[in-house]
Coordinates of C-alpha atoms and ligand atoms in Angstrom, one line a residue:
M1438 CA -1.8 -37.7 26.5
L1439 CA 1.3 -35.6 26.3
S1440 CA 4.0 -37.5 24.3
V1441 CA 7.8 -37.3 24.6
G1442 CA 10.1 -39.1 22.1
L1443 CA 13.4 -40.8 22.6
A1444 CA 15.7 -40.5 19.6
G1445 CA 19.4 -40.7 18.7
K1446 CA 22.0 -42.8 17.0
P1447 CA 21.7 -46.6 17.1
N1448 CA 23.0 -48.4 20.2
S1449 CA 23.0 -45.3 22.4
G1450 CA 20.6 -46.8 24.9
K1451 CA 17.1 -45.5 23.9
S1452 CA 15.3 -48.8 24.5
T1453 CA 17.2 -49.1 27.9
F1454 CA 15.9 -45.7 28.9
F1455 CA 12.5 -46.6 27.6
K1456 CA 12.4 -49.8 29.6
A1457 CA 13.7 -48.0 32.7
A1458 CA 11.0 -45.4 32.4
T1459 CA 8.0 -47.6 31.5
L1460 CA 9.0 -51.1 32.7
V1461 CA 7.8 -52.4 29.3
E1462 CA 9.9 -55.3 28.1
V1463 CA 11.7 -54.4 24.9
D1464 CA 14.7 -55.7 22.9
I1465 CA 18.0 -54.3 24.1
A1466 CA 21.3 -55.4 22.6
N1467 CA 24.8 -54.1 21.9
Y1468 CA 24.4 -53.7 18.1
P1469 CA 22.8 -51.1 15.9
F1470 CA 19.2 -51.2 14.8
T1471 CA 17.9 -53.5 17.5
T1472 CA 14.7 -51.5 17.5
I1473 CA 12.9 -51.1 14.2
D1474 CA 9.2 -50.5 15.0
A1475 CA 8.8 -47.8 17.6
N1476 CA 7.9 -48.8 21.1
H1477 CA 5.1 -46.8 22.9
G1478 CA 4.6 -46.9 26.6
V1479 CA 3.3 -45.0 29.6
S1480 CA 5.8 -43.2 31.8
Y1481 CA 5.3 -40.5 34.4
V1482 CA 6.3 -37.0 35.4
R1483 CA 6.9 -36.5 39.1
A1484 CA 5.5 -33.5 41.0
P1485 CA 5.0 -32.7 44.7
C1486 CA 1.4 -33.6 45.7
P1487 CA -0.4 -30.6 47.2
C1488 CA -1.7 -32.9 50.0
R1489 CA 1.3 -32.1 52.3
E1490 CA 0.9 -28.4 51.9
L1491 CA -2.8 -28.7 52.6
G1492 CA -2.2 -30.6 55.8
I1493 CA -3.9 -33.7 54.7
K1494 CA -2.3 -36.4 56.9
E1495 CA -4.0 -39.5 55.8
G1496 CA -6.1 -40.7 52.9
C1497 CA -4.3 -39.2 49.9
G1498 CA -4.3 -42.4 47.9
R1499 CA -3.1 -40.9 44.7
C1500 CA 0.5 -40.1 45.7
K1501 CA 3.5 -41.9 47.0
D1502 CA 5.2 -40.3 50.0
G1503 CA 3.9 -36.9 48.9
Q1504 CA 5.0 -37.3 45.2
R1505 CA 2.5 -37.5 42.4
F1506 CA 3.3 -39.5 39.3
I1507 CA 1.3 -38.2 36.3
A1508 CA 1.1 -40.3 33.1
I1509 CA 2.6 -39.3 29.8
E1510 CA 3.4 -41.3 26.7
L1511 CA 7.0 -42.2 25.9
I1512 CA 8.1 -43.3 22.4
D1513 CA 11.3 -45.2 21.6
V1514 CA 12.2 -44.7 18.0
A1515 CA 14.6 -46.6 15.7
G1516 CA 18.2 -45.4 15.6
L1517 CA 19.2 -42.6 13.2
V1518 CA 22.6 -42.0 11.6
P1519 CA 24.0 -38.8 10.1
D1520 CA 22.6 -38.4 6.5
A1521 CA 19.6 -40.7 7.3
H1522 CA 17.6 -38.3 5.2
L1523 CA 19.7 -39.4 2.2
G1524 CA 18.9 -43.0 3.0
K1525 CA 21.8 -43.9 5.2
G1526 CA 21.3 -46.5 7.9
L1527 CA 17.6 -47.2 7.9
G1528 CA 16.8 -43.8 6.5
N1529 CA 14.6 -41.3 8.4
E1530 CA 11.1 -42.5 7.6
F1531 CA 11.0 -44.0 11.1
L1532 CA 10.8 -40.4 12.4
D1533 CA 7.1 -40.5 11.5
A1534 CA 6.8 -42.1 14.9
L1535 CA 7.8 -38.8 16.4
R1536 CA 4.8 -36.9 14.9
V1537 CA 2.9 -36.8 18.2
A1538 CA 6.0 -36.1 20.3
E1539 CA 6.0 -32.6 21.8
A1540 CA 9.6 -32.8 22.9
V1541 CA 12.5 -35.1 22.2
I1542 CA 15.1 -36.6 24.6
H1543 CA 18.2 -37.1 22.5
V1544 CA 19.9 -40.2 24.0
L1545 CA 23.7 -39.9 23.6
D1546 CA 26.2 -42.6 24.3
A1547 CA 28.5 -40.6 26.7
S1548 CA 30.7 -43.7 27.2
G1549 CA 32.2 -43.1 23.7
G1550 CA 32.0 -46.8 23.1
T1551 CA 30.0 -46.6 19.8
D1552 CA 30.8 -44.7 16.6
S1553 CA 28.4 -42.3 14.9
E1554 CA 26.5 -45.2 13.4
G1555 CA 26.3 -47.2 16.6
N1556 CA 28.9 -49.8 16.0
P1557 CA 30.9 -50.8 19.1
V1558 CA 34.4 -49.4 19.0
G1559 CA 35.6 -49.9 22.6
L1560 CA 35.0 -47.5 25.6
G1561 CA 36.2 -44.0 25.1
N1562 CA 37.1 -44.3 21.4
H1563 CA 34.4 -42.0 20.1
D1564 CA 33.8 -38.3 21.0
P1565 CA 30.1 -38.0 22.1
V1566 CA 30.2 -34.3 21.5
S1567 CA 30.5 -35.0 17.8
D1568 CA 27.0 -36.7 18.0
V1569 CA 25.2 -33.8 19.5
K1570 CA 24.2 -31.8 16.4
F1571 CA 23.2 -34.3 13.8
L1572 CA 19.8 -35.1 15.3
E1573 CA 18.5 -31.6 15.0
Y1574 CA 19.5 -31.6 11.4
E1575 CA 18.0 -35.0 10.5
I1576 CA 14.7 -34.0 12.2
S1577 CA 14.7 -30.7 10.3
M1578 CA 15.3 -32.6 7.0
W1579 CA 12.4 -34.9 7.8
L1580 CA 10.2 -31.9 8.4
N1581 CA 11.6 -30.3 5.2
G1582 CA 10.6 -33.5 3.3
I1583 CA 7.0 -33.2 4.6
L1584 CA 6.9 -29.5 3.8
K1585 CA 8.0 -30.1 0.2
R1586 CA 5.4 -32.8 -0.5
N1587 CA 3.2 -31.4 -3.2
W1588 CA 4.8 -28.1 -2.9
D1589 CA 3.6 -26.9 -6.3
K1590 CA 0.0 -27.7 -5.5
L1591 CA 0.5 -26.0 -2.2
M1592 CA 1.7 -22.9 -3.9
R1593 CA -1.4 -22.9 -6.2
N1594 CA -3.6 -23.2 -3.1
Y1595 CA -1.7 -20.4 -1.4
K1596 CA -2.4 -18.1 -4.3
G1597 CA -6.0 -19.3 -4.2
V1598 CA -6.6 -18.2 -0.6
G1599 CA -5.5 -14.7 -1.4
G1600 CA -2.1 -14.4 0.1
K1601 CA -2.6 -16.0 3.5
P1602 CA 0.5 -18.3 3.7
E1603 CA -0.2 -19.6 7.2
Q1604 CA -3.3 -21.6 6.4
V1605 CA -1.7 -23.8 3.7
L1606 CA 1.4 -24.3 5.8
I1607 CA -0.6 -25.1 8.9
E1608 CA -2.5 -27.8 6.9
Q1609 CA 0.7 -29.2 5.4
M1610 CA 2.5 -29.5 8.8
A1611 CA -0.4 -30.6 11.0
G1612 CA 0.3 -34.2 10.2
A1613 CA 3.9 -33.8 11.5
G1614 CA 2.5 -32.6 14.9
V1615 CA 3.4 -29.0 14.3
S1616 CA 0.8 -26.7 15.9
D1617 CA -0.9 -23.7 14.3
S1618 CA 0.9 -21.3 16.6
Q1619 CA 4.3 -22.9 15.9
V1620 CA 3.8 -22.5 12.1
R1621 CA 2.7 -18.9 12.6
R1622 CA 5.7 -18.1 14.8
A1623 CA 8.1 -19.6 12.1
V1624 CA 6.3 -17.7 9.3
T1625 CA 6.8 -14.4 11.2
E1626 CA 10.4 -15.3 11.9
M1627 CA 11.0 -15.9 8.1
K1628 CA 10.3 -12.3 7.3
K1629 CA 9.9 -13.2 3.6
D1630 CA 6.9 -13.5 1.4
L1631 CA 6.0 -17.2 0.8
G1632 CA 5.7 -16.7 -2.9
G1633 CA 9.4 -16.2 -3.2
W1634 CA 10.7 -19.0 -1.1
K1635 CA 13.6 -21.1 -2.6
D1636 CA 15.0 -24.4 -1.4
E1637 CA 17.2 -22.7 1.2
D1638 CA 14.3 -20.8 2.6
L1639 CA 12.3 -24.0 3.0
L1640 CA 15.2 -25.5 4.9
R1641 CA 15.5 -22.5 7.1
F1642 CA 11.8 -22.7 7.7
A1643 CA 12.0 -26.4 8.5
M1644 CA 14.8 -25.7 11.0
L1645 CA 12.6 -23.1 12.8
L1646 CA 9.7 -25.6 12.9
R1647 CA 12.1 -28.2 14.4
A1648 CA 13.2 -25.8 17.1
Y1649 CA 9.6 -24.8 18.0
S1650 CA 7.9 -28.2 17.6
K1651 CA 10.5 -30.7 18.8
P1652 CA 12.6 -29.0 21.5
M1653 CA 15.3 -31.2 22.7
I1654 CA 17.0 -32.3 25.9
L1655 CA 20.3 -34.2 25.9
A1656 CA 20.6 -37.4 27.9
A1657 CA 24.3 -38.2 28.4
N1658 CA 23.6 -41.9 28.8
K1659 CA 25.8 -44.8 30.0
M1660 CA 27.3 -42.4 32.6
D1661 CA 27.9 -45.5 34.8
I1662 CA 30.7 -46.5 32.4
A1663 CA 31.5 -43.2 30.7
P1664 CA 34.9 -41.5 31.2
A1665 CA 34.4 -38.6 33.6
E1666 CA 35.9 -36.3 30.9
N1667 CA 33.1 -37.1 28.5
V1668 CA 30.3 -36.3 30.9
K1669 CA 32.1 -33.1 31.8
K1670 CA 32.5 -32.0 28.1
L1671 CA 28.8 -32.7 27.5
L1672 CA 27.8 -30.7 30.6
E1673 CA 29.8 -27.8 29.4
L1674 CA 27.9 -27.4 26.1
K1675 CA 26.4 -24.0 26.5
E1676 CA 23.5 -24.1 24.2
E1677 CA 22.2 -27.5 25.3
L1678 CA 20.3 -28.8 28.2
V1679 CA 22.3 -31.8 29.2
I1680 CA 21.5 -34.4 31.9
P1681 CA 23.9 -37.3 32.9
V1682 CA 21.9 -40.5 32.8
S1683 CA 22.2 -44.2 33.4
G1684 CA 19.3 -46.1 32.0
A1685 CA 20.9 -49.3 33.1
A1686 CA 21.1 -48.1 36.8
E1687 CA 17.5 -47.0 36.7
I1688 CA 16.4 -50.5 35.5
A1689 CA 18.4 -52.1 38.3
L1690 CA 16.8 -49.8 40.9
R1691 CA 13.3 -50.4 39.7
M1692 CA 13.8 -54.2 39.6
A1693 CA 15.2 -54.1 43.1
E1694 CA 12.3 -52.0 44.3
K1695 CA 9.8 -54.4 42.7
A1696 CA 11.5 -57.4 44.4
G1697 CA 11.1 -55.6 47.8
L1698 CA 14.9 -55.2 48.2
I1699 CA 15.0 -51.4 48.4
K1700 CA 12.7 -48.4 48.9
Y1701 CA 13.1 -46.1 45.9
K1702 CA 10.8 -43.9 43.8
P1703 CA 11.8 -42.8 40.3
G1704 CA 13.6 -39.5 40.6
D1705 CA 14.8 -40.0 44.2
A1706 CA 18.4 -39.0 44.7
D1707 CA 19.1 -42.1 46.9
F1708 CA 17.5 -45.4 48.0
E1709 CA 17.2 -47.4 51.2
V1710 CA 17.9 -51.0 51.5
V1711 CA 15.0 -52.9 53.2
G1712 CA 15.5 -56.5 52.1
Q1713 CA 18.2 -59.2 52.3
L1714 CA 20.9 -58.6 49.7
N1715 CA 23.6 -61.0 48.6
K1716 CA 27.2 -59.8 48.1
A1717 CA 26.8 -59.2 44.4
Q1718 CA 23.6 -57.2 44.8
T1719 CA 25.1 -55.1 47.6
A1720 CA 28.1 -54.3 45.4
G1721 CA 26.0 -53.4 42.4
L1722 CA 23.6 -51.2 44.3
E1723 CA 26.4 -49.4 46.2
K1724 CA 28.0 -48.6 42.9
I1725 CA 24.8 -47.1 41.8
R1726 CA 24.4 -45.2 45.0
A1727 CA 27.8 -43.6 44.5
L1728 CA 26.8 -42.6 41.0
M1729 CA 23.5 -41.1 42.2
K1730 CA 25.4 -39.1 44.8
Q1731 CA 27.5 -37.5 42.2
Y1732 CA 24.7 -36.5 39.9
G1733 CA 21.6 -36.4 42.1
G1734 CA 20.0 -39.5 40.8
T1735 CA 20.1 -41.8 37.7
G1736 CA 18.9 -39.0 35.4
V1737 CA 15.9 -40.8 33.8
Q1738 CA 13.2 -39.1 35.8
Q1739 CA 15.1 -35.8 35.6
C1740 CA 15.0 -35.9 31.8
I1741 CA 11.3 -36.5 31.6
N1742 CA 10.6 -33.9 34.2
R1743 CA 12.7 -31.2 32.7
A1744 CA 11.4 -31.9 29.2
V1745 CA 7.8 -31.5 30.4
F1746 CA 8.2 -28.7 33.0
E1747 CA 11.1 -26.7 31.5
L1748 CA 11.2 -27.3 27.7
L1749 CA 7.4 -27.4 27.3
D1750 CA 6.4 -25.3 30.3
Y1751 CA 3.6 -27.5 31.6
I1752 CA 2.1 -27.0 35.1
V1753 CA 0.0 -29.4 37.2
L1754 CA -3.6 -28.6 38.2
Y1755 CA -5.8 -30.4 40.6
P1756 CA -9.6 -30.0 40.0
V1757 CA -11.8 -30.9 43.0
E1758 CA -15.6 -30.8 43.7
D1759 CA -15.4 -30.0 47.4
E1760 CA -13.0 -27.1 48.0
G1761 CA -13.2 -27.6 51.8
K1762 CA -12.2 -31.3 51.8
F1763 CA -10.2 -31.2 48.5
T1764 CA -12.2 -34.2 47.2
D1765 CA -14.4 -35.3 44.3
K1766 CA -18.1 -36.3 44.9
K1767 CA -17.1 -39.7 46.2
G1768 CA -14.7 -38.3 48.8
V1769 CA -11.5 -39.2 46.9
I1770 CA -8.8 -36.7 47.9
L1771 CA -7.2 -34.8 45.0
P1772 CA -8.6 -37.3 42.5
D1773 CA -7.1 -35.8 39.3
A1774 CA -3.8 -34.2 38.3
F1775 CA -3.9 -32.5 34.9
L1776 CA -0.9 -31.4 32.9
M1777 CA -1.7 -28.1 31.2
K1778 CA 0.4 -25.4 29.5
R1779 CA 1.5 -22.5 31.7
G1780 CA -0.9 -19.6 30.9
S1781 CA -4.0 -21.8 31.2
T1782 CA -7.0 -20.1 32.7
A1783 CA -9.7 -21.2 35.1
R1784 CA -12.0 -21.7 32.1
D1785 CA -9.4 -23.7 30.2
L1786 CA -9.3 -26.1 33.2
A1787 CA -13.1 -26.3 33.1
F1788 CA -13.0 -27.3 29.5
R1789 CA -10.3 -29.9 30.3
V1790 CA -12.5 -31.4 33.0
H1791 CA -15.5 -31.6 30.5
S1792 CA -16.6 -29.5 27.6
D1793 CA -20.1 -29.1 29.2
I1794 CA -18.4 -27.6 32.4
G1795 CA -16.3 -25.3 30.2
E1796 CA -19.4 -24.0 28.3
S1797 CA -21.4 -23.5 31.5
F1798 CA -18.6 -22.1 33.6
L1799 CA -19.6 -19.5 36.2
F1800 CA -16.5 -19.0 38.3
A1801 CA -13.8 -21.0 40.1
I1802 CA -12.6 -21.2 43.6
D1803 CA -8.9 -21.5 44.7
A1804 CA -9.3 -24.3 47.3
K1805 CA -6.1 -23.2 49.1
T1806 CA -7.1 -19.6 49.6
K1807 CA -10.9 -19.9 49.0
M1808 CA -10.7 -16.9 46.7
R1809 CA -13.1 -16.6 43.8
L1810 CA -11.5 -16.7 40.3
G1811 CA -12.9 -15.3 37.1
E1812 CA -12.7 -17.2 33.8
K1813 CA -9.6 -15.5 32.6
H1814 CA -7.7 -16.0 35.8
E1815 CA -4.3 -17.6 35.0
L1816 CA -3.7 -20.7 37.1
K1817 CA -0.4 -21.5 38.8
D1818 CA 1.5 -24.8 39.2
G1819 CA 0.0 -26.9 41.9
D1820 CA -3.3 -25.0 42.1
V1821 CA -6.3 -26.9 43.6
I1822 CA -9.4 -25.6 41.9
K1823 CA -13.2 -26.0 42.3
I1824 CA -15.1 -25.1 39.2
V1825 CA -18.6 -23.7 39.6
S1826 CA -20.9 -24.1 36.6
T1827 CA -24.6 -24.2 35.8
K1828 CA -24.3 -27.8 34.8
Ligands
GTP3247 N1 26.6 -49.4 31.0 C1 25.5 -49.1 30.4 N2 25.1 -49.7 29.3 C2 23.9 -49.2 28.7 C3 23.1 -48.2 29.2 N3 22.1 -48.0 28.4 C4 22.2 -48.9 27.4 N4 23.3 -49.6 27.6 C5 23.7 -50.7 26.7 O1 23.9 -50.2 25.4 C6 23.5 -51.2 24.4 C7 22.4 -50.6 23.5 O2 21.2 -50.4 24.3 P1 19.8 -50.2 23.6 O3 18.9 -49.7 24.7 O4 19.4 -51.5 22.9 O5 20.1 -49.1 22.6 P2 19.2 -48.4 21.5 O6 19.6 -47.0 21.4 O7 17.7 -48.7 21.7 O8 19.7 -49.1 20.2 P3 18.9 -49.3 18.7 O9 17.5 -49.8 19.0 O10 19.7 -50.3 18.0 O11 18.9 -48.0 18.1 C8 23.0 -52.4 25.2 O12 24.1 -53.3 25.3 C9 22.7 -51.8 26.6 O13 22.8 -52.8 27.6 C10 23.6 -47.6 30.4 O14 23.0 -46.6 31.0 N5 24.8 -48.0 31.0
MG3248 MG1 16.4 -49.7 20.7

């Protein structure tokens, strides 16, 4: 399953975001280092279900009001402080939990109520912009540490394989979740023979690996209490992808929805009251509604969606057995939704369904247009595909 990590300084609201997105009960408290062992949970990306476009009126049991929720893994990591790689705070060994993460949501405390180490300092007394850059550096230093493990032995191996630097580096970095192509891309970008790399070259290489293997989105969290000026300053950062977020508001909405008080789906820009609310509940929910109006939602689902669809460039594909009825063999409409990288072909999808189907692939059919597709045909987001194979 595709994994996304939540990271940032202590007390910024990572576990609150995690609970909002997974509904897993975790410890949340207003002091640094509440979380030590990483929390793992299932969350979802949201995508429009093709059933509407296909004119299926009834019976699509896999979506909610035309929206499909596709599972991903979310990981909530212990807080990190500047110079964690030198042992500050709890150090950075906890970043090992990020190994499997393909992208990182950097949870910032936009309220300015906590210092760079997560200690409460009173609302607005810390500039959240000053917290933006450290995380990239700490993750780079963590990758740098992995890179340098047994470096001398690595160099002997490098010479042993006759000058192919990629292979030794690929093996070294595989454990940190860096893919072969990411290592190759960084090696090309270095433009320097591996034999002559010095410490500063290794650091530059680690920074490239960080950028390619752990792309980042910024969640400007606690927007419900943040001074407007802070959110504005964060949104104006040119090089960053910033989304205003209130993890606390998202938890309140999901709880109210569970209790049958409101109609709300994660990622909606508004909600509808359907139950009896007392005065306090009405006041709380109306405050959240005003916030959602301003930013188009609570931001939690937006972070996950933009990480997966924009940073990582995934698309959603829907394999079916019956291209006329859009069902599997049992008659279930649009039974599966697969997240795959943009650029995936008909044959890649066949392999994803089953390796046997991939190996015995004959052709595919686009269920929307009934066109025949060859193995190399590149699929588009939302495609509904029948695979024809000899198996
Ligand atoms: N108002 C408001 N408070 C929030 C929000 N998110 C988190 N908080 C509060 O911020 C404090 C820290 O939240 P946590 O979720 O425990 O933060 P964390 O980043 O997991 O902290 P560590 O595990 O210690 O690193 C708690 O008091 C939360 O209630 C939010 O969106 N709005
Ligand atoms: Mg936590």
